[in-house]
Short mmCIF file of C-alpha atoms and ligand atoms in Angstrom, two decimals:
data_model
loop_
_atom_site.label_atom_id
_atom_site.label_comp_id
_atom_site.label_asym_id
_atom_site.label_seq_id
_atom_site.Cartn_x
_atom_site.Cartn_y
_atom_site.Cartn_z
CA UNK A 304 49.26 63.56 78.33
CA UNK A 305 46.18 65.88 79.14
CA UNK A 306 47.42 67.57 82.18
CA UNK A 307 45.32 70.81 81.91
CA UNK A 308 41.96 72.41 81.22
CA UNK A 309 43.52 73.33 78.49
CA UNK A 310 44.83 70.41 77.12
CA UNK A 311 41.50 68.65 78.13
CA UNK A 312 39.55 71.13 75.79
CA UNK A 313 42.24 71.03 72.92
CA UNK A 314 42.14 66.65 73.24
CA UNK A 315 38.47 67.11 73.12
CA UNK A 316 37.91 69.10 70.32
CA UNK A 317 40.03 67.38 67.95
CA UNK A 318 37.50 64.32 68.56
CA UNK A 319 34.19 66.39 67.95
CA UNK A 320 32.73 69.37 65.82
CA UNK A 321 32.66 72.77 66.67
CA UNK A 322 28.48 71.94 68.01
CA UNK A 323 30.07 69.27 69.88
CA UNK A 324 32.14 71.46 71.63
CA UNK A 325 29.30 74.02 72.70
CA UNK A 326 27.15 71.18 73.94
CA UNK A 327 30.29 70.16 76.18
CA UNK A 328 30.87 73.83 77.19
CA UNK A 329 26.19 74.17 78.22
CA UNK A 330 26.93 70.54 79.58
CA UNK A 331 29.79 71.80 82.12
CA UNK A 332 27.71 75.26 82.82
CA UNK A 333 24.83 72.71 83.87
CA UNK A 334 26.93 70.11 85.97
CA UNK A 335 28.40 73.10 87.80
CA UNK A 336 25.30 74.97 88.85
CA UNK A 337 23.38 70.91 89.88
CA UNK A 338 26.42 70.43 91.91
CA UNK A 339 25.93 73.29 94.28
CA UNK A 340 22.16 70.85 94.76
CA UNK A 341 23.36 67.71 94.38
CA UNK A 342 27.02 66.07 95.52
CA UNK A 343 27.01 65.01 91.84
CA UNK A 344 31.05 65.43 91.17
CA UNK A 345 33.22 65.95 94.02
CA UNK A 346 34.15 69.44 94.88
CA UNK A 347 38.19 69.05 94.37
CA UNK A 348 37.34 68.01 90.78
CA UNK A 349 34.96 71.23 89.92
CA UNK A 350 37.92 73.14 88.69
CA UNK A 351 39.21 70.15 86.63
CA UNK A 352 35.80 69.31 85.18
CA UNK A 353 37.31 68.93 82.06
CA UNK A 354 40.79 67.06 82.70
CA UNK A 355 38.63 64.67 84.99
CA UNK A 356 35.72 64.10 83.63
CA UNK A 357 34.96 64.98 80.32
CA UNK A 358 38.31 64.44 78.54
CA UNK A 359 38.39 61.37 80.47
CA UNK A 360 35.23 60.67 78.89
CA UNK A 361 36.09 61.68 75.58
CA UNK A 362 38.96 59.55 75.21
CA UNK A 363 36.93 56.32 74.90
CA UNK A 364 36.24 57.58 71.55
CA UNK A 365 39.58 56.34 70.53
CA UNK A 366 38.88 52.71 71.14
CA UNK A 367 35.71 53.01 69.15
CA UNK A 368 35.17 52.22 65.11
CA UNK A 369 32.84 54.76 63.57
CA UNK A 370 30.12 53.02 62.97
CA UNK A 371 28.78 51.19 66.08
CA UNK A 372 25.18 49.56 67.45
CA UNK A 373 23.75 51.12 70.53
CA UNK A 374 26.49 52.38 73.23
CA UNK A 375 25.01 51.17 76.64
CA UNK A 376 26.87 52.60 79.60
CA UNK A 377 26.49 52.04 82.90
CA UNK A 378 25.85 53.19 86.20
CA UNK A 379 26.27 56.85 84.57
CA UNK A 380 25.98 58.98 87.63
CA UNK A 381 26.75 62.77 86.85
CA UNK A 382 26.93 61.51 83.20
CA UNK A 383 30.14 59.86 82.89
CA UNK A 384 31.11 58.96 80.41
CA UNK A 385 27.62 58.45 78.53
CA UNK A 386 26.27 61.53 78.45
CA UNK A 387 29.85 63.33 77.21
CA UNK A 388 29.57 60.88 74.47
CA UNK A 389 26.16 61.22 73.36
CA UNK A 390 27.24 65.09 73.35
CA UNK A 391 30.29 64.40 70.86
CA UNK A 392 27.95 62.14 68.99
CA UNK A 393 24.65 63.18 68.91
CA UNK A 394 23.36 60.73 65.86
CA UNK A 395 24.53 57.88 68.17
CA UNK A 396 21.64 55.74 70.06
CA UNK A 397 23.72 56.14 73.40
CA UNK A 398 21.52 54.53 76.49
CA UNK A 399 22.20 55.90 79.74
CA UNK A 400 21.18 53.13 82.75
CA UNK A 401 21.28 54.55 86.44
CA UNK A 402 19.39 53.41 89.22
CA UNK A 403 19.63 56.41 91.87
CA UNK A 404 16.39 58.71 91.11
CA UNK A 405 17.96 62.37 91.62
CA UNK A 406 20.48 61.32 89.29
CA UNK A 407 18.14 59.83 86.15
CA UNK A 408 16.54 63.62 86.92
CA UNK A 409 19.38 65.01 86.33
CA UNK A 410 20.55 62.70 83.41
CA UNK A 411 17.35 63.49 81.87
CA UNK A 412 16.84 67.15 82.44
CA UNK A 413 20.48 67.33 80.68
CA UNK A 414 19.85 65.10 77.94
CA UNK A 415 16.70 67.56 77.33
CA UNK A 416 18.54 70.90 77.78
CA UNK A 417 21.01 69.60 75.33
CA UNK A 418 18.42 67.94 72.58
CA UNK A 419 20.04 64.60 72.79
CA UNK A 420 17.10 63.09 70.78
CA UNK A 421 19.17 59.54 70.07
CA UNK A 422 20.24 59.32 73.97
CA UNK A 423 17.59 57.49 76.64
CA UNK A 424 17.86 57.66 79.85
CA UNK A 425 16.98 54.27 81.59
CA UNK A 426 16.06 54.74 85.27
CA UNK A 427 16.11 51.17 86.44
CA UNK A 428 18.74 49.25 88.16
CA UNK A 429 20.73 47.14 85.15
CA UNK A 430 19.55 43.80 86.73
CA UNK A 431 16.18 45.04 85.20
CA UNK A 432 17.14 46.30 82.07
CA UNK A 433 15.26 43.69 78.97
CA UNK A 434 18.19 42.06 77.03
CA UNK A 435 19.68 43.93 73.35
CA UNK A 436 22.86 43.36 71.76
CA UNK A 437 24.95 46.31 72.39
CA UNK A 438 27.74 47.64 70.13
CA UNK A 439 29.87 49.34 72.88
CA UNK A 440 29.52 48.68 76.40
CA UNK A 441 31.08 51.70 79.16
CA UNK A 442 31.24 51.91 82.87
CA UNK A 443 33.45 54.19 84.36
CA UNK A 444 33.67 53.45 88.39
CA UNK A 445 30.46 50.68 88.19
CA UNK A 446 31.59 47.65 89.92
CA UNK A 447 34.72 45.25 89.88
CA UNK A 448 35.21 43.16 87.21
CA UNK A 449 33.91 39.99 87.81
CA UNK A 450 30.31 41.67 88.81
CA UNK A 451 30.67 43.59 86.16
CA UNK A 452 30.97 40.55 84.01
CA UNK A 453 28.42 38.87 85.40
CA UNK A 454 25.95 41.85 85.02
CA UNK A 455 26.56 43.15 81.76
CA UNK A 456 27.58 39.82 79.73
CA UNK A 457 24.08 39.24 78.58
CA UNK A 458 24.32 42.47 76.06
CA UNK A 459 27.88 41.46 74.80
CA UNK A 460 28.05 39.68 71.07
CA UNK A 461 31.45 38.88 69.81
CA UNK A 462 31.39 42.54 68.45
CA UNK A 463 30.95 44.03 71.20
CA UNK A 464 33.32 46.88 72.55
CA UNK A 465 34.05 47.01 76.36
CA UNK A 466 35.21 50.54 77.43
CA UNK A 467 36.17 50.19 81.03
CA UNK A 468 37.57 52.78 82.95
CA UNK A 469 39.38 51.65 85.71
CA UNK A 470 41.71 54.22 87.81
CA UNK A 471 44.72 53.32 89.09
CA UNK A 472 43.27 49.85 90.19
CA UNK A 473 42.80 48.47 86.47
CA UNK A 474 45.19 45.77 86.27
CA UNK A 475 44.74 44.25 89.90
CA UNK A 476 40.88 44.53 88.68
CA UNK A 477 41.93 42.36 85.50
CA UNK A 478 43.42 40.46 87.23
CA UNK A 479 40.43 38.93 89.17
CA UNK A 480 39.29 38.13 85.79
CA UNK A 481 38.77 34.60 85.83
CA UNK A 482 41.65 33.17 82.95
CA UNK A 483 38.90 31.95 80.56
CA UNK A 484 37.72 35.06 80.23
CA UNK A 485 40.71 36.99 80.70
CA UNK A 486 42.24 36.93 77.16
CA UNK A 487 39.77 39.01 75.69
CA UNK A 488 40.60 42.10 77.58
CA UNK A 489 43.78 44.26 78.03
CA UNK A 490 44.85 47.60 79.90
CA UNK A 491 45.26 50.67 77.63
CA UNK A 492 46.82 53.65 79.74
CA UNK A 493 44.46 56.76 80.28
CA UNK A 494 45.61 60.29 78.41
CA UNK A 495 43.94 62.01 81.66
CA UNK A 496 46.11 60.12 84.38
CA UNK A 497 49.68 58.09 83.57
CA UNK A 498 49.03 55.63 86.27
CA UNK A 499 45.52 54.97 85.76
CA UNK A 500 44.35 51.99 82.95
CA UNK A 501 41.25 51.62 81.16
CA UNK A 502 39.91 48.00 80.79
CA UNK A 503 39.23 47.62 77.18
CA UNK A 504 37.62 44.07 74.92
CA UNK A 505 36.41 42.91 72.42
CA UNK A 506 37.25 42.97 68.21
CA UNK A 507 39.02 46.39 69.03
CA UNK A 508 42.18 45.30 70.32
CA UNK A 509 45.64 46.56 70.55
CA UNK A 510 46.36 50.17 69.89
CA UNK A 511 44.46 53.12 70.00
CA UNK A 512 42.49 53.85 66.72
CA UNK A 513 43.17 56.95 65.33
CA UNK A 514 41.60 60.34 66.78
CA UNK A 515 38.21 60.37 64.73
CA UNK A 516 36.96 63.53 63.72
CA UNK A 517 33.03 63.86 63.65
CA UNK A 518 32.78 65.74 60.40
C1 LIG B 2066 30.56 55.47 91.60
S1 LIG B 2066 29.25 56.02 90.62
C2 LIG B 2066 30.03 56.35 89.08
C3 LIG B 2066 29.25 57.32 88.24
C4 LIG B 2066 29.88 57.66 86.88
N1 LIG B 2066 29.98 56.48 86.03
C5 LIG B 2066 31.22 58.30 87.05
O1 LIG B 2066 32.24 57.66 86.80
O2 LIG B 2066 31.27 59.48 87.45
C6 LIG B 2066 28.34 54.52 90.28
C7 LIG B 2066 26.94 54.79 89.77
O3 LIG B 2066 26.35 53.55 89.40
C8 LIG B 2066 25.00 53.53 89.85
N2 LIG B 2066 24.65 52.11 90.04
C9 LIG B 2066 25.21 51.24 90.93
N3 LIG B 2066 24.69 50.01 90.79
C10 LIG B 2066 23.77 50.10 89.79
C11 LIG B 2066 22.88 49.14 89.16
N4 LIG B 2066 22.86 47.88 89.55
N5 LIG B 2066 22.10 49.58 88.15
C12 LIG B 2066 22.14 50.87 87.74
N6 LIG B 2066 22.95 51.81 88.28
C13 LIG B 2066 23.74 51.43 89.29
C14 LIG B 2066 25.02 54.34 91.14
O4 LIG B 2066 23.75 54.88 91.44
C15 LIG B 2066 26.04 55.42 90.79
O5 LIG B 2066 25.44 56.57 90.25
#
């Protein structure tokens, strides 16, 4: 269980290179100094930036294969997860969709201060975002399930990789699910919180792949 900074940073870098890490470390050194401008993580999670957020973020890495299409997440906010992952994986085409302006400033002023060439950020709300097959879909705090569903099903194929933070309301969330649709997802528990669940579907089912190291 990742119950520490420390632990957060010692999870993380076993998933990502040693360039990974330092564009984690300038991404943190960032969030903290747009925070004191922008509400952008809440205070009480500042000095757990990396149990909470980017370890949290990280660990959807484990659900992933290594090769994958684009990685659409949504509703990215501060940058989570997306931008942490287009950090660890910088060759990845990892698009970024958020609809609140400050934020896509932000998104994209970090995305530039951290040369994230394969990472676009799209400023629109997803309703207007053009239809593409994605190879991993994320949203971390976006909407319950069955909107969720019913926004983002038009970039699912039947490869597609749903990475679905939940908190601690992930199985009641499921649950809502309608049973058709149901089977193809299940609750994995989160390293960052025992009694929180991440949603996860698709061809990746079952358990956690193993910890994949970029290099
Ligand atoms: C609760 S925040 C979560 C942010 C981030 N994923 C996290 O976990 O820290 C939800 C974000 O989704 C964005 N959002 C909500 N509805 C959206 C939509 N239809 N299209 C794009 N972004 C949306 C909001 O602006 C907000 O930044």
């Amino acid at each position: 269980m990742i119950d520490s900074e420390e632990t957060a940073r010692v999870f993380t870098a076993g998933l990502c290179d040693a360039a990974a890490m330092a564009r984690l470390e300038h991404l943190a050194e960032l969030l903290r100094a747009e925070n004191t401008r922008q509400n952008l993580i809440a205070r009480a999670t500042v000095d757990s930036l990396w149990q909470r957020h980017i370890a949290d973020s990280a660990q959807l890495l484990c659900y992933v294969p290594r090769e994958t299409g684009v990685w659409l997440d949504l509703g990215t906010g501060a940058g989570f997860p997306g931008l942490v992952i287009a950090a660890m994986r910088p060759d990845w085409t990892v698009y970024l969709v958020e609809s609140r302006k400050r934020r896509v400033e932000w998104l994209d002023a970090a995305r530039e201060a951290l040369q994230l060439s394969h990472c676009r950020v799209i400023g629109e709300r997803l309703e207007n975002v053009p239809d593409f097959s994605a190879g991993v879909i994320s949203a971390r705090a976006f909407a319950p399930m069955p909107r969720l569903l019913e926004l983002a099903g038009r970039f699912s194929t039947k490869q597609t990789v749903w990475l679905l933070p939940k908190g601690r309301s992930a199985a009641q969330d499921l649950a809502s699910v309608a049973k058709s649709r149901r089977s193809m997802f299940h609750v994995e528990q989160s390293l960052t919180d025992p009694e929180a669940g991440i949603i996860i579907g698709g061809p990746v089912q079952g358990a956690r792949l193993e910890a994949r190291q970029a290099s």
